[in-house]
mmCIF file of C-alpha atoms in Angstrom:
data_model
loop_
_atom_site.group_PDB
_atom_site.id
_atom_site.type_symbol
_atom_site.label_atom_id
_atom_site.label_comp_id
_atom_site.label_asym_id
_atom_site.label_seq_id
_atom_site.Cartn_x
_atom_site.Cartn_y
_atom_site.Cartn_z
ATOM 1 C CA MET F 366 88.043 102.947 83.689
ATOM 2 C CA SER F 367 90.387 103.465 86.666
ATOM 3 C CA TYR F 368 90.146 99.228 87.582
ATOM 4 C CA ASN F 369 90.542 98.571 83.698
ATOM 5 C CA HIS F 370 93.729 100.917 83.388
ATOM 6 C CA ASN F 371 94.989 99.598 86.680
ATOM 7 C CA ALA F 372 94.307 96.097 85.214
ATOM 8 C CA SER F 373 95.977 96.175 82.661
ATOM 9 C CA GLN F 374 99.361 98.335 84.367
ATOM 10 C CA LYS F 375 99.026 95.560 86.184
ATOM 11 C CA VAL F 376 99.790 92.420 83.422
ATOM 12 C CA SER F 377 101.886 95.462 81.522
ATOM 13 C CA ASP F 378 104.267 95.638 84.761
ATOM 14 C CA PHE F 379 103.596 90.883 84.942
ATOM 15 C CA ILE F 380 105.261 91.183 81.069
ATOM 16 C CA THR F 381 107.979 93.881 81.176
ATOM 17 C CA GLN F 382 109.227 92.315 84.753
ATOM 18 C CA ASN F 383 109.560 89.103 82.947
ATOM 19 C CA ILE F 384 111.374 89.980 80.103
ATOM 20 C CA LEU F 385 113.595 92.510 82.156
ATOM 21 C CA SER F 386 114.920 89.246 85.006
ATOM 22 C CA GLY F 387 115.239 86.914 81.418
ATOM 23 C CA GLU F 388 112.400 84.713 82.150
ATOM 24 C CA TRP F 389 111.063 85.103 79.328
ATOM 25 C CA LYS F 390 113.479 85.717 76.148
ATOM 26 C CA SER F 391 113.514 87.268 72.760
ATOM 27 C CA GLY F 392 111.509 84.543 70.702
ATOM 28 C CA ASP F 393 110.229 83.382 73.609
ATOM 29 C CA LYS F 394 105.904 82.793 73.442
ATOM 30 C CA ILE F 395 104.156 84.135 76.535
ATOM 31 C CA TRP F 396 101.326 83.186 78.197
ATOM 32 C CA SER F 397 98.209 82.860 76.392
ATOM 33 C CA GLU F 398 95.203 85.453 78.050
ATOM 34 C CA ASN F 399 93.754 82.517 79.845
ATOM 35 C CA GLU F 400 96.955 82.365 81.766
ATOM 36 C CA PHE F 401 97.288 85.892 82.567
ATOM 37 C CA CYS F 402 93.582 86.043 83.670
ATOM 38 C CA SER F 403 93.667 82.639 85.865
ATOM 39 C CA TYR F 404 97.164 84.071 87.912
ATOM 40 C CA LEU F 405 96.556 87.664 87.875
ATOM 41 C CA GLY F 406 92.933 87.916 88.488
ATOM 42 C CA VAL F 407 92.346 90.305 85.532
ATOM 43 C CA SER F 408 90.033 90.131 82.497
ATOM 44 C CA ARG F 409 90.202 89.638 78.822
ATOM 45 C CA ILE F 410 89.999 93.495 78.009
ATOM 46 C CA ALA F 411 93.258 94.181 80.369
ATOM 47 C CA VAL F 412 95.285 91.565 79.224
ATOM 48 C CA ARG F 413 94.448 92.749 75.444
ATOM 49 C CA ASP F 414 94.964 96.104 76.513
ATOM 50 C CA ALA F 415 98.275 95.189 78.066
ATOM 51 C CA ILE F 416 99.604 93.410 75.166
ATOM 52 C CA ALA F 417 98.477 96.375 72.126
ATOM 53 C CA ASN F 418 100.612 98.497 73.614
ATOM 54 C CA LEU F 419 103.521 96.554 73.859
ATOM 55 C CA THR F 420 102.644 95.658 70.384
ATOM 56 C CA ALA F 421 102.240 99.466 69.934
ATOM 57 C CA ILE F 422 106.102 99.909 70.750
ATOM 58 C CA SER F 423 107.434 96.338 69.800
ATOM 59 C CA VAL F 424 108.636 94.628 72.570
ATOM 60 C CA LEU F 425 105.572 91.903 71.335
ATOM 61 C CA ARG F 426 105.492 91.007 68.822
ATOM 62 C CA LYS F 427 101.554 88.919 67.915
ATOM 63 C CA VAL F 428 101.845 86.121 64.882
ATOM 64 C CA ARG F 429 98.244 85.398 64.051
ATOM 65 C CA GLY F 430 97.530 81.541 64.259
ATOM 66 C CA SER F 431 100.672 80.795 66.581
ATOM 67 C CA GLY F 432 100.333 83.869 69.714
ATOM 68 C CA THR F 433 102.268 86.287 71.254
ATOM 69 C CA TYR F 434 105.922 86.599 70.677
ATOM 70 C CA VAL F 435 109.098 88.973 72.675
ATOM 71 C CA GLU F 436 110.167 90.664 70.283
ATOM 72 C CA ILE F 437 113.905 91.287 69.441
ATOM 73 C CA LEU F 438 115.853 94.038 71.653
ATOM 74 C CA ASP F 439 116.242 95.109 67.355
ATOM 75 C CA ASN F 440 113.635 95.473 66.607
ATOM 76 C CA ALA F 441 111.994 97.542 69.195
ATOM 77 C CA SER F 442 111.306 100.970 69.122
ATOM 78 C CA LEU F 443 112.589 102.887 71.146
ATOM 79 C CA GLU F 444 110.441 103.580 73.755
ATOM 80 C CA GLY F 445 110.414 99.243 73.969
ATOM 81 C CA THR F 446 113.835 99.149 74.661
ATOM 82 C CA LYS F 447 113.837 99.931 78.105
ATOM 83 C CA TYR F 448 112.292 97.077 79.173
ATOM 84 C CA PHE F 449 114.665 94.383 77.575
ATOM 85 C CA ALA F 450 117.995 93.950 79.173
ATOM 86 C CA LEU F 451 121.680 94.259 77.951
ATOM 87 C CA ASN F 452 124.226 91.802 76.830
ATOM 88 C CA ILE F 453 127.849 92.522 76.466
ATOM 89 C CA GLU F 454 126.919 93.803 72.264
ATOM 90 C CA ASP F 455 124.364 96.222 73.938
ATOM 91 C CA VAL F 456 126.632 97.295 76.531
ATOM 92 C CA LEU F 457 129.159 98.295 73.408
ATOM 93 C CA GLU F 458 126.827 100.103 70.927
ATOM 94 C CA LEU F 459 125.081 101.256 73.736
ATOM 95 C CA MET F 460 128.512 103.274 74.514
ATOM 96 C CA GLU F 461 129.436 103.703 71.030
ATOM 97 C CA PHE F 462 126.470 105.869 70.835
ATOM 98 C CA ARG F 463 127.491 107.800 74.111
ATOM 99 C CA ILE F 464 130.325 109.194 73.222
ATOM 100 C CA ILE F 465 128.574 110.516 69.671
ATOM 101 C CA ILE F 466 126.242 112.428 71.346
ATOM 102 C CA GLU F 467 127.363 113.095 75.274
ATOM 103 C CA PRO F 468 130.115 115.176 74.572
ATOM 104 C CA TYR F 469 128.420 117.624 71.987
ATOM 105 C CA CYS F 470 125.124 117.251 74.833
ATOM 106 C CA THR F 471 128.002 118.106 78.089
ATOM 107 C CA GLU F 472 128.883 121.587 75.564
ATOM 108 C CA LEU F 473 125.168 122.499 75.087
ATOM 109 C CA PHE F 474 124.435 122.013 79.486
ATOM 110 C CA THR F 475 127.279 124.540 80.029
ATOM 111 C CA GLU F 476 125.716 127.496 77.472
ATOM 112 C CA ARG F 477 122.678 127.295 78.826
ATOM 113 C CA ALA F 478 122.711 125.803 81.952
ATOM 114 C CA THR F 479 121.233 127.850 84.754
ATOM 115 C CA PRO F 480 122.524 128.192 88.060
ATOM 116 C CA GLU F 481 120.345 125.799 90.011
ATOM 117 C CA GLU F 482 120.646 123.150 87.745
ATOM 118 C CA ILE F 483 124.643 123.649 87.491
ATOM 119 C CA GLN F 484 124.319 123.288 91.271
ATOM 120 C CA ALA F 485 122.005 120.121 91.211
ATOM 121 C CA LEU F 486 124.431 118.150 88.851
ATOM 122 C CA GLU F 487 127.038 119.053 91.562
ATOM 123 C CA ASP F 488 125.140 117.881 94.811
ATOM 124 C CA SER F 489 124.729 114.398 92.587
ATOM 125 C CA TYR F 490 128.711 114.630 92.137
ATOM 126 C CA TYR F 491 129.449 114.626 96.085
ATOM 127 C CA ASN F 492 125.745 112.183 96.248
ATOM 128 C CA MET F 493 128.496 109.658 93.805
ATOM 129 C CA LEU F 494 131.277 110.217 96.643
ATOM 130 C CA LYS F 495 129.217 109.448 99.956
ATOM 131 C CA TYR F 496 127.862 106.778 98.580
ATOM 132 C CA HIS F 497 130.818 104.838 96.796
ATOM 133 C CA ASP F 498 130.204 102.108 98.814
ATOM 134 C CA ASP F 499 126.482 101.563 97.888
ATOM 135 C CA GLU F 500 124.572 100.748 94.523
ATOM 136 C CA LYS F 501 123.272 104.717 95.089
ATOM 137 C CA LYS F 502 127.142 106.072 93.892
ATOM 138 C CA ASP F 503 125.595 103.988 90.282
ATOM 139 C CA TYR F 504 122.737 105.853 90.276
ATOM 140 C CA TYR F 505 124.202 109.463 91.656
ATOM 141 C CA SER F 506 126.437 108.348 88.652
ATOM 142 C CA ASN F 507 123.517 108.117 85.832
ATOM 143 C CA GLN F 508 121.778 111.322 86.815
ATOM 144 C CA PHE F 509 124.848 112.971 86.675
ATOM 145 C CA HIS F 510 125.119 112.315 82.668
ATOM 146 C CA HIS F 511 121.417 112.265 83.177
ATOM 147 C CA LEU F 512 120.804 116.052 84.752
ATOM 148 C CA ILE F 513 123.212 117.568 81.514
ATOM 149 C CA ALA F 514 120.756 115.688 79.102
ATOM 150 C CA LEU F 515 117.853 117.775 80.856
ATOM 151 C CA GLY F 516 120.069 120.945 81.140
ATOM 152 C CA SER F 517 121.244 121.124 77.359
ATOM 153 C CA LYS F 518 117.304 122.358 76.570
ATOM 154 C CA ASN F 519 117.794 120.179 73.326
ATOM 155 C CA LYS F 520 113.992 118.324 72.754
ATOM 156 C CA PHE F 521 115.674 115.537 70.746
ATOM 157 C CA ILE F 522 117.692 115.264 73.173
ATOM 158 C CA ILE F 523 115.886 115.383 76.042
ATOM 159 C CA LYS F 524 113.859 112.657 75.265
ATOM 160 C CA ILE F 525 115.743 110.324 73.840
ATOM 161 C CA MET F 526 117.610 110.142 77.735
ATOM 162 C CA ASN F 527 114.846 110.074 78.957
ATOM 163 C CA TYR F 528 113.504 106.582 77.365
ATOM 164 C CA LEU F 529 116.897 105.319 77.416
ATOM 165 C CA ASN F 530 117.459 106.609 81.391
ATOM 166 C CA GLU F 531 116.718 102.768 82.658
ATOM 167 C CA ASN F 532 119.187 101.767 79.726
ATOM 168 C CA MET F 533 122.083 103.586 80.972
ATOM 169 C CA LEU F 534 121.176 102.643 84.608
ATOM 170 C CA ASP F 535 121.951 99.108 83.660
ATOM 171 C CA HIS F 536 124.970 99.799 81.553
ATOM 172 C CA GLN F 537 126.329 102.167 84.785
ATOM 173 C CA LYS F 538 125.692 99.206 87.025
ATOM 174 C CA LEU F 539 127.437 96.443 84.796
ATOM 175 C CA LEU F 540 130.454 98.464 83.962
ATOM 176 C CA SER F 541 130.592 98.818 87.906
ATOM 177 C CA LYS F 542 130.152 94.990 88.212
ATOM 178 C CA GLY F 543 132.653 94.198 85.760
ATOM 179 C CA SER F 544 135.642 97.018 86.744
ATOM 180 C CA ARG F 545 134.163 98.091 90.003
ATOM 181 C CA ARG F 546 137.475 100.717 91.423
ATOM 182 C CA GLN F 547 138.524 101.256 88.166
ATOM 183 C CA ASN F 548 134.934 102.516 86.663
ATOM 184 C CA TYR F 549 134.207 104.269 90.094
ATOM 185 C CA GLN F 550 137.818 105.897 89.819
ATOM 186 C CA ASN F 551 137.209 107.457 86.377
ATOM 187 C CA GLY F 552 133.917 108.537 87.053
ATOM 188 C CA VAL F 553 135.437 110.693 90.145
ATOM 189 C CA THR F 554 137.948 111.966 88.170
ATOM 190 C CA TYR F 555 136.071 112.569 85.245
ATOM 191 C CA HIS F 556 133.024 113.765 85.826
ATOM 192 C CA TYR F 557 134.925 116.083 88.935
ATOM 193 C CA LYS F 558 136.783 117.799 85.406
ATOM 194 C CA MET F 559 133.984 118.372 83.620
ATOM 195 C CA LEU F 560 132.101 119.803 86.437
ATOM 196 C CA GLN F 561 135.070 122.085 87.109
ATOM 197 C CA ALA F 562 135.113 123.168 83.161
ATOM 198 C CA ILE F 563 131.346 123.855 82.823
ATOM 199 C CA LYS F 564 131.287 125.894 86.326
ATOM 200 C CA SER F 565 134.394 127.783 84.031
ATOM 201 C CA ASN F 566 131.853 128.320 81.305
ATOM 202 C CA ASP F 567 134.055 126.336 78.866
ATOM 203 C CA LYS F 568 131.878 124.154 77.419
ATOM 204 C CA GLU F 569 134.852 122.925 75.302
ATOM 205 C CA MET F 570 136.964 121.340 77.934
ATOM 206 C CA ALA F 571 134.025 120.168 79.096
ATOM 207 C CA GLY F 572 132.672 117.892 76.401
ATOM 208 C CA ILE F 573 136.576 116.939 75.414
ATOM 209 C CA TYR F 574 136.097 115.245 79.350
ATOM 210 C CA CYS F 575 133.063 113.761 79.071
ATOM 211 C CA ARG F 576 134.313 112.144 75.833
ATOM 212 C CA TYR F 577 137.326 110.951 77.137
ATOM 213 C CA HIS F 578 135.219 110.128 80.401
ATOM 214 C CA ILE F 579 133.622 107.374 78.018
ATOM 215 C CA ARG F 580 135.932 106.028 76.045
ATOM 216 C CA LEU F 581 137.820 104.966 79.006
ATOM 217 C CA GLY F 582 134.766 103.760 80.539
ATOM 218 C CA MET F 583 134.690 101.314 77.116
ATOM 219 C CA GLU F 584 138.642 100.206 77.282
ATOM 220 C CA LEU F 585 137.632 99.547 80.968
ATOM 221 C CA TYR F 586 134.713 97.484 79.978
ATOM 222 C CA ARG F 587 136.463 95.606 76.579
ATOM 223 C CA ASP F 588 139.566 94.521 79.661
ATOM 224 C CA ALA F 589 136.881 93.117 81.905
ATOM 225 C CA LEU F 590 135.280 91.314 79.031
ATOM 226 C CA GLU F 591 139.110 89.802 78.134
ATOM 227 C CA ARG F 592 140.132 88.677 81.539
ATOM 228 C CA LYS F 593 136.112 86.689 82.086
ATOM 229 C CA LYS F 594 136.857 85.079 78.444
ATOM 230 C CA ASP F 595 140.671 84.455 79.878
ATOM 231 C CA GLU F 596 138.728 82.660 83.442
ATOM 232 C CA ILE F 597 136.290 80.881 81.846
ATOM 233 C CA GLY F 598 139.047 79.453 79.220
ATOM 234 C CA ASN F 599 141.363 78.658 82.618
ATOM 235 C CA CYS F 600 138.523 76.360 83.838
ATOM 236 C CA GLU F 601 137.598 74.341 81.276
ATOM 237 C CA ILE F 602 141.104 73.447 81.081
ATOM 238 C CA HIS F 603 141.680 72.601 84.280
ATOM 239 C CA SER F 604 138.104 71.018 85.008
#
């Protein structure tokens, strides 16, 4: 039983890694059972189990008489979204979602967080400062928001943010890539303001700072996209 489970997970990991890397895109047909068995050295049962699990959360779509295909992100379940790489439009939509839910989530954290949870939030902030020249800063920036979600003590918020946590980290990396210095300064400034408001038990200001922080991130990302479009346009003119 243990072997079958491990083999099924091996297939599942292989499929999702190919989707996240862009090797298999939405609408692409994936391998046949025989190809998976031959390449990964697993049984048909393991392959079918992995495909069934990923189909259940709408990461894959089976077409009778044709094969199995990668679903589109719009049709994926909430749990399934973490297995898809984000494109430009997805990032902006994710930020729209964040600006709706996270300010109030920050207010709940201010009301409900324990001293230990506030200390963990402060530690996350100072780790972001410590690793300012390292990719770890993106991890700690994302962790800061995730800790707030956990400390909200709202089971629905926690479930949603847990499912979206990996997408949030990908989103953070995309923001850093587009406007590294400005986005880092945005995080440093507003995470600090949020932290101080939380420690002062000022939930209203904590929520306001969170909203400003995410809104500025959206503006920075849009500016980075416009610059990229201009660069592409200039290259085409001079080519």
